[in-house]
mmCIF file of C-alpha atoms in Angstrom:
data_model
loop_
_atom_site.group_PDB
_atom_site.id
_atom_site.type_symbol
_atom_site.label_atom_id
_atom_site.label_comp_id
_atom_site.label_asym_id
_atom_site.label_seq_id
_atom_site.Cartn_x
_atom_site.Cartn_y
_atom_site.Cartn_z
ATOM 1 C CA MET A 283 31.078 -0.443 -34.461
ATOM 2 C CA GLU A 284 32.821 -1.847 -37.474
ATOM 3 C CA ALA A 285 36.374 -3.092 -37.751
ATOM 4 C CA VAL A 286 37.898 -2.007 -41.046
ATOM 5 C CA VAL A 287 40.232 -4.793 -42.107
ATOM 6 C CA LEU A 288 42.587 -5.284 -45.035
ATOM 7 C CA LEU A 289 42.524 -8.727 -46.647
ATOM 8 C CA THR A 290 45.616 -9.620 -48.655
ATOM 9 C CA ALA A 291 46.073 -12.643 -50.964
ATOM 10 C CA LYS A 292 48.896 -13.742 -53.242
ATOM 11 C CA ALA A 293 47.724 -15.449 -56.365
ATOM 12 C CA GLU A 294 49.131 -15.968 -59.839
ATOM 13 C CA ILE A 295 46.028 -16.497 -61.992
ATOM 14 C CA ALA A 296 45.365 -16.293 -65.693
ATOM 15 C CA TYR A 297 45.069 -12.975 -67.471
ATOM 16 C CA GLY A 298 41.515 -11.613 -67.266
ATOM 17 C CA GLU A 299 40.592 -13.559 -64.160
ATOM 18 C CA ASP A 300 39.534 -11.889 -60.912
ATOM 19 C CA LEU A 301 39.422 -12.727 -57.223
ATOM 20 C CA LEU A 302 36.319 -12.074 -55.160
ATOM 21 C CA VAL A 303 35.574 -12.555 -51.469
ATOM 22 C CA CYS A 304 32.172 -14.022 -50.647
ATOM 23 C CA GLY A 305 31.059 -14.659 -47.085
ATOM 24 C CA SER A 306 28.474 -14.506 -44.350
ATOM 25 C CA ALA A 307 28.713 -10.764 -43.609
ATOM 26 C CA PRO A 308 26.613 -8.290 -45.625
ATOM 27 C CA ALA A 309 29.785 -6.492 -46.694
ATOM 28 C CA LEU A 310 30.891 -9.786 -48.279
ATOM 29 C CA GLY A 311 27.606 -10.397 -50.090
ATOM 30 C CA SER A 312 25.914 -12.616 -47.474
ATOM 31 C CA TRP A 313 26.889 -15.622 -49.634
ATOM 32 C CA LYS A 314 25.411 -13.998 -52.749
ATOM 33 C CA VAL A 315 27.947 -14.088 -55.551
ATOM 34 C CA ALA A 316 26.366 -11.118 -57.308
ATOM 35 C CA ASP A 317 27.035 -8.950 -54.221
ATOM 36 C CA ALA A 318 30.506 -10.267 -53.422
ATOM 37 C CA PRO A 319 33.222 -7.551 -53.573
ATOM 38 C CA ALA A 320 36.190 -7.970 -55.881
ATOM 39 C CA MET A 321 39.798 -7.711 -54.748
ATOM 40 C CA THR A 322 42.221 -5.242 -56.341
ATOM 41 C CA TRP A 323 45.305 -6.519 -58.168
ATOM 42 C CA SER A 324 48.734 -4.956 -57.845
ATOM 43 C CA ASP A 325 52.241 -5.864 -59.022
ATOM 44 C CA GLY A 326 53.659 -9.152 -57.850
ATOM 45 C CA GLY A 327 50.309 -10.933 -57.904
ATOM 46 C CA ARG A 328 49.113 -9.146 -54.770
ATOM 47 C CA TRP A 329 45.351 -8.865 -54.273
ATOM 48 C CA THR A 330 43.797 -6.671 -51.582
ATOM 49 C CA LEU A 331 40.357 -5.835 -50.260
ATOM 50 C CA GLN A 332 39.562 -3.285 -47.569
ATOM 51 C CA VAL A 333 36.195 -3.919 -45.979
ATOM 52 C CA GLY A 334 34.268 -3.009 -42.838
ATOM 53 C CA LEU A 335 33.035 -5.913 -40.709
ATOM 54 C CA PRO A 336 31.179 -5.980 -37.370
ATOM 55 C CA CYS A 337 33.444 -5.943 -34.329
ATOM 56 C CA GLY A 338 33.816 -9.010 -32.151
ATOM 57 C CA VAL A 339 32.242 -11.569 -34.489
ATOM 58 C CA ILE A 340 33.356 -14.585 -36.512
ATOM 59 C CA VAL A 341 32.871 -14.155 -40.251
ATOM 60 C CA GLU A 342 32.943 -17.107 -42.646
ATOM 61 C CA MET A 343 34.205 -16.618 -46.182
ATOM 62 C CA LYS A 344 35.743 -18.164 -49.287
ATOM 63 C CA ILE A 345 37.745 -16.854 -52.208
ATOM 64 C CA LEU A 346 36.149 -16.939 -55.662
ATOM 65 C CA VAL A 347 38.139 -17.146 -58.854
ATOM 66 C CA ARG A 348 36.085 -15.606 -61.653
ATOM 67 C CA GLN A 349 37.276 -16.710 -65.071
ATOM 68 C CA GLN A 350 36.932 -14.745 -68.298
ATOM 69 C CA GLY A 351 33.782 -16.556 -69.392
ATOM 70 C CA GLY A 352 32.125 -15.872 -66.030
ATOM 71 C CA ALA A 353 32.676 -19.346 -64.574
ATOM 72 C CA LEU A 354 33.379 -19.372 -60.838
ATOM 73 C CA ARG A 355 35.706 -21.524 -58.772
ATOM 74 C CA TRP A 356 35.298 -21.600 -55.018
ATOM 75 C CA VAL A 357 38.524 -21.839 -52.982
ATOM 76 C CA GLY A 358 38.256 -22.329 -49.216
ATOM 77 C CA ALA A 359 40.424 -23.485 -46.374
ATOM 78 C CA GLY A 360 41.964 -26.889 -45.862
ATOM 79 C CA ALA A 361 43.830 -29.244 -48.139
ATOM 80 C CA THR A 362 40.844 -29.616 -50.460
ATOM 81 C CA GLY A 363 39.698 -26.003 -50.192
ATOM 82 C CA GLU A 364 36.166 -27.021 -49.223
ATOM 83 C CA SER A 365 36.066 -25.558 -45.710
ATOM 84 C CA ASN A 366 35.088 -21.986 -44.942
ATOM 85 C CA VAL A 367 37.739 -19.509 -43.856
ATOM 86 C CA LEU A 368 36.980 -18.238 -40.326
ATOM 87 C CA LEU A 369 37.852 -14.624 -39.503
ATOM 88 C CA GLU A 370 37.482 -13.331 -35.940
ATOM 89 C CA THR A 371 37.263 -9.533 -35.969
ATOM 90 C CA SER A 372 38.658 -7.188 -33.340
ATOM 91 C CA LEU A 373 36.551 -5.877 -30.480
ATOM 92 C CA GLY A 374 37.322 -2.337 -31.651
ATOM 93 C CA ARG A 375 38.814 -0.958 -28.441
ATOM 94 C CA GLY A 376 42.273 -0.198 -27.188
ATOM 95 C CA GLY A 377 44.244 -3.183 -25.959
ATOM 96 C CA ALA A 378 41.894 -5.688 -27.581
ATOM 97 C CA ARG A 379 43.179 -8.561 -29.679
ATOM 98 C CA ALA A 380 43.536 -7.768 -33.364
ATOM 99 C CA SER A 381 41.467 -9.411 -36.069
ATOM 100 C CA ARG A 382 42.763 -12.849 -36.983
ATOM 101 C CA PHE A 383 42.006 -16.067 -38.834
ATOM 102 C CA ILE A 384 41.175 -18.941 -36.532
ATOM 103 C CA GLY A 385 41.498 -22.689 -37.017
ATOM 104 C CA ASP A 386 44.332 -24.899 -38.141
ATOM 105 C CA ALA A 387 43.211 -25.303 -41.739
ATOM 106 C CA LEU A 388 45.473 -24.111 -44.505
ATOM 107 C CA LEU A 389 44.393 -20.706 -45.846
ATOM 108 C CA PRO A 390 43.929 -20.220 -49.597
ATOM 109 C CA PHE A 391 46.307 -17.947 -51.496
ATOM 110 C CA ALA A 392 48.338 -17.246 -48.315
ATOM 111 C CA LEU A 393 45.483 -15.051 -47.081
ATOM 112 C CA GLU A 394 46.343 -12.433 -44.438
ATOM 113 C CA VAL A 395 44.328 -9.871 -42.449
ATOM 114 C CA ALA A 396 45.288 -6.605 -40.773
ATOM 115 C CA ASP A 397 43.237 -4.025 -38.880
ATOM 116 C CA VAL A 398 43.070 -0.624 -40.544
ATOM 117 C CA ASP A 399 40.627 1.384 -38.438
ATOM 118 C CA VAL A 400 37.487 1.222 -36.349
ATOM 119 C CA GLU A 401 34.401 3.070 -37.565
ATOM 120 C CA VAL A 402 31.454 4.073 -35.406
ATOM 121 C CA VAL A 403 28.291 3.305 -37.352
ATOM 122 C CA PRO A 404 25.428 5.716 -36.490
ATOM 123 C CA PRO A 405 22.229 3.947 -35.444
ATOM 124 C CA SER A 406 19.364 3.839 -37.879
ATOM 125 C CA PRO A 407 16.205 5.851 -37.043
ATOM 126 C CA ALA A 408 14.455 2.624 -36.070
ATOM 127 C CA ASP A 409 17.224 1.819 -33.531
ATOM 128 C CA ALA A 410 17.485 5.348 -32.112
ATOM 129 C CA PRO A 411 16.142 5.668 -28.545
ATOM 130 C CA GLN A 412 12.738 7.279 -28.370
ATOM 131 C CA GLN A 413 12.351 10.321 -26.152
ATOM 132 C CA HIS A 414 9.826 9.900 -23.372
ATOM 133 C CA GLN A 415 6.779 12.070 -23.838
ATOM 134 C CA PRO A 416 5.026 13.008 -20.573
ATOM 135 C CA PRO A 417 1.329 12.212 -20.562
ATOM 136 C CA GLN A 418 -0.967 15.137 -21.186
ATOM 137 C CA GLN A 419 -2.959 16.368 -18.231
ATOM 138 C CA VAL A 420 -6.725 16.306 -18.778
ATOM 139 C CA ALA A 421 -8.861 18.621 -16.676
ATOM 140 C CA GLN A 422 -11.485 16.789 -14.644
ATOM 141 C CA PRO A 423 -14.917 18.352 -13.926
ATOM 142 C CA PRO A 424 -15.910 19.094 -10.315
ATOM 143 C CA ALA A 425 -18.056 16.631 -8.412
ATOM 144 C CA GLY A 426 -21.647 16.557 -9.631
ATOM 145 C CA VAL A 427 -20.811 18.275 -12.925
ATOM 146 C CA VAL A 428 -20.695 16.620 -16.308
ATOM 147 C CA ALA A 429 -18.422 17.884 -19.090
ATOM 148 C CA THR A 430 -19.931 19.174 -22.329
ATOM 149 C CA PRO A 431 -18.313 20.207 -25.611
ATOM 150 C CA LEU A 432 -16.696 23.640 -25.485
ATOM 151 C CA GLY A 433 -17.777 26.443 -27.760
ATOM 152 C CA PHE A 434 -21.051 24.885 -28.991
ATOM 153 C CA PRO A 435 -22.625 27.707 -31.033
ATOM 154 C CA GLY A 436 -26.252 26.502 -30.848
ATOM 155 C CA ALA A 437 -28.699 26.146 -33.709
ATOM 156 C CA PRO A 438 -30.705 28.881 -35.465
ATOM 157 C CA GLY A 439 -33.870 30.057 -33.688
ATOM 158 C CA GLY A 440 -32.654 28.897 -30.284
ATOM 159 C CA MET A 441 -33.337 25.233 -31.100
ATOM 160 C CA VAL A 442 -30.768 22.579 -30.218
ATOM 161 C CA PRO A 443 -30.074 19.581 -32.483
ATOM 162 C CA TYR A 444 -30.960 16.178 -31.125
ATOM 163 C CA GLY A 445 -28.334 14.793 -28.753
ATOM 164 C CA GLN A 446 -26.550 18.161 -28.121
ATOM 165 C CA PRO A 447 -26.529 20.163 -24.834
ATOM 166 C CA MET A 448 -28.938 23.132 -24.740
ATOM 167 C CA ALA A 449 -26.846 25.448 -22.581
ATOM 168 C CA MET A 450 -23.235 26.005 -21.618
ATOM 169 C CA ALA A 451 -21.929 26.592 -18.121
ATOM 170 C CA PRO A 452 -18.652 28.456 -17.333
ATOM 171 C CA MET A 453 -15.399 26.609 -18.065
ATOM 172 C CA GLY A 454 -17.181 24.270 -20.464
ATOM 173 C CA TYR A 455 -19.216 22.377 -17.897
ATOM 174 C CA ALA A 456 -22.985 21.948 -17.607
ATOM 175 C CA PRO A 457 -24.958 21.025 -14.448
ATOM 176 C CA TYR A 458 -25.719 17.360 -13.951
ATOM 177 C CA PRO A 459 -27.973 15.955 -15.307
ATOM 178 C CA PRO A 460 -27.572 17.655 -18.702
ATOM 179 C CA PRO A 461 -30.607 19.471 -20.163
ATOM 180 C CA GLN A 462 -32.929 17.264 -22.165
ATOM 181 C CA ALA A 463 -32.598 17.528 -25.933
ATOM 182 C CA TYR A 464 -35.545 16.717 -28.179
ATOM 183 C CA PRO A 465 -35.552 14.908 -31.528
ATOM 184 C CA PRO A 466 -35.941 17.132 -34.595
ATOM 185 C CA GLN A 467 -39.672 16.173 -35.016
ATOM 186 C CA GLN A 468 -40.542 17.100 -31.431
ATOM 187 C CA ALA A 469 -38.472 20.280 -31.684
ATOM 188 C CA GLU A 470 -40.373 21.345 -34.814
ATOM 189 C CA SER A 471 -43.748 20.614 -33.118
ATOM 190 C CA ALA A 472 -42.719 22.637 -30.086
ATOM 191 C CA ALA A 473 -41.633 25.536 -32.299
ATOM 192 C CA ALA A 474 -44.997 25.446 -34.175
ATOM 193 C CA ALA A 475 -46.905 25.428 -30.879
ATOM 194 C CA MET A 476 -44.918 28.387 -29.647
ATOM 195 C CA LEU A 477 -45.623 30.316 -32.839
ATOM 196 C CA ALA A 478 -49.364 29.451 -32.694
ATOM 197 C CA GLY A 479 -49.554 30.565 -29.067
ATOM 198 C CA ALA A 480 -47.863 33.824 -29.887
ATOM 199 C CA ALA A 481 -50.305 34.434 -32.789
ATOM 200 C CA GLY A 482 -53.305 33.667 -30.526
ATOM 201 C CA ALA A 483 -52.089 36.033 -27.862
ATOM 202 C CA ALA A 484 -51.670 38.757 -30.446
ATOM 203 C CA ALA A 485 -55.227 38.153 -31.757
ATOM 204 C CA LEU A 486 -56.697 38.341 -28.222
ATOM 205 C CA SER A 487 -54.835 41.568 -27.535
ATOM 206 C CA ALA A 488 -56.215 43.116 -30.756
ATOM 207 C CA ALA A 489 -59.791 42.030 -29.900
ATOM 208 C CA GLY A 490 -59.564 43.505 -26.383
ATOM 209 C CA LEU A 491 -58.276 46.794 -27.722
ATOM 210 C CA ALA A 492 -61.161 46.976 -30.240
ATOM 211 C CA THR A 493 -63.703 46.328 -27.430
ATOM 212 C CA MET A 494 -62.241 49.086 -25.280
ATOM 213 C CA LEU A 495 -62.329 51.573 -28.151
ATOM 214 C CA SER A 496 -65.968 50.628 -28.944
ATOM 215 C CA ALA A 497 -67.010 51.193 -25.297
ATOM 216 C CA ARG A 498 -65.317 54.559 -25.179
ATOM 217 C CA GLU A 499 -67.087 55.616 -28.359
ATOM 218 C CA ARG A 500 -70.484 54.562 -26.913
ATOM 219 C CA LEU A 501 -69.809 56.510 -23.724
ATOM 220 C CA ALA A 502 -68.849 59.557 -25.715
ATOM 221 C CA GLN A 503 -72.002 59.353 -27.808
ATOM 222 C CA ARG A 504 -74.284 58.975 -24.731
ATOM 223 C CA GLY A 505 -72.483 61.827 -23.011
ATOM 224 C CA ALA A 506 -73.181 64.123 -25.931
ATOM 225 C CA ALA A 507 -76.897 63.136 -25.957
ATOM 226 C CA ALA A 508 -77.225 63.717 -22.219
ATOM 227 C CA ALA A 509 -75.731 67.175 -22.571
ATOM 228 C CA LEU A 510 -78.419 68.093 -25.082
ATOM 229 C CA LEU A 511 -81.175 66.755 -22.814
ATOM 230 C CA GLY A 512 -79.631 68.072 -19.582
ATOM 231 C CA ASP A 513 -79.204 64.529 -18.094
ATOM 232 C CA SER A 514 -76.079 62.834 -16.629
ATOM 233 C CA PRO A 515 -74.501 60.130 -18.769
ATOM 234 C CA GLY A 516 -74.810 56.556 -17.583
ATOM 235 C CA VAL A 517 -73.036 53.433 -18.462
#
C-alpha cells in the first residue's frame, strides 16, 4: 500500500526559481536530481507536492532550490540545513498514526505533511502468487512389460530401422524383452537373402512342373504306340 501525502512549504524565492523534493523513495527520485519531482507554487509563496510513498516507512529527503541558470541549492533540516528531513509515513489503516516528520531538527521552509489517501498498489506479475499445478499422472506398464513408442508406423517392406521396436502390443506396450532390431546393413542382407530364396523356390517349382509335363507326354506317346501294336503301355 502507498500513503498519499501532501507536502507543503512556505518559501519566498526569486522569480524563476523552483522548489524540488529529492529523497530516498523512488517517488522522490531515489536521490537522483533529474528524477526529483517539482513542487507547485500558489499565491502567498505556498508550495505543494502530492506524492505516494510506501506505508509504514521512514523516508529521507531534502528540498532543492533550482535557480534560473540551473544551479541547485540543497536545503535540509537543522540550523545549517545539512541534515536529511525524516518523514515517517502512516501504516495505511484505520486508527493508525498519521504521517509525520520525526526528529527535533528545524524543518526547512516550515515544511508540513498531511495524509490525503491510501492507495492499494496491485502486485506486479513477478510478485503474484503462482497457482499450484498438480503433477501429471504417467501410466506405468504392467510387470514384465516394457513400454514402446505409440503409433510407430513401421518402415517400407516390413523392415524396421535400427534401434526401433519391430512390433506393437495393445495399449502401446511390447513384451519384454523387446524384439531384436538389426542394423541397416544386416537388414539389407537379410532382405536380399529372402528375395534370393524366393527366386530359387520359384525356379525349382518351374523345373518340377516341366518334368511332370515331359513324363506325361512320354506316357501318352507310349500308350499310342501300344494301341497300334496291341500291347499294354508300361512306364
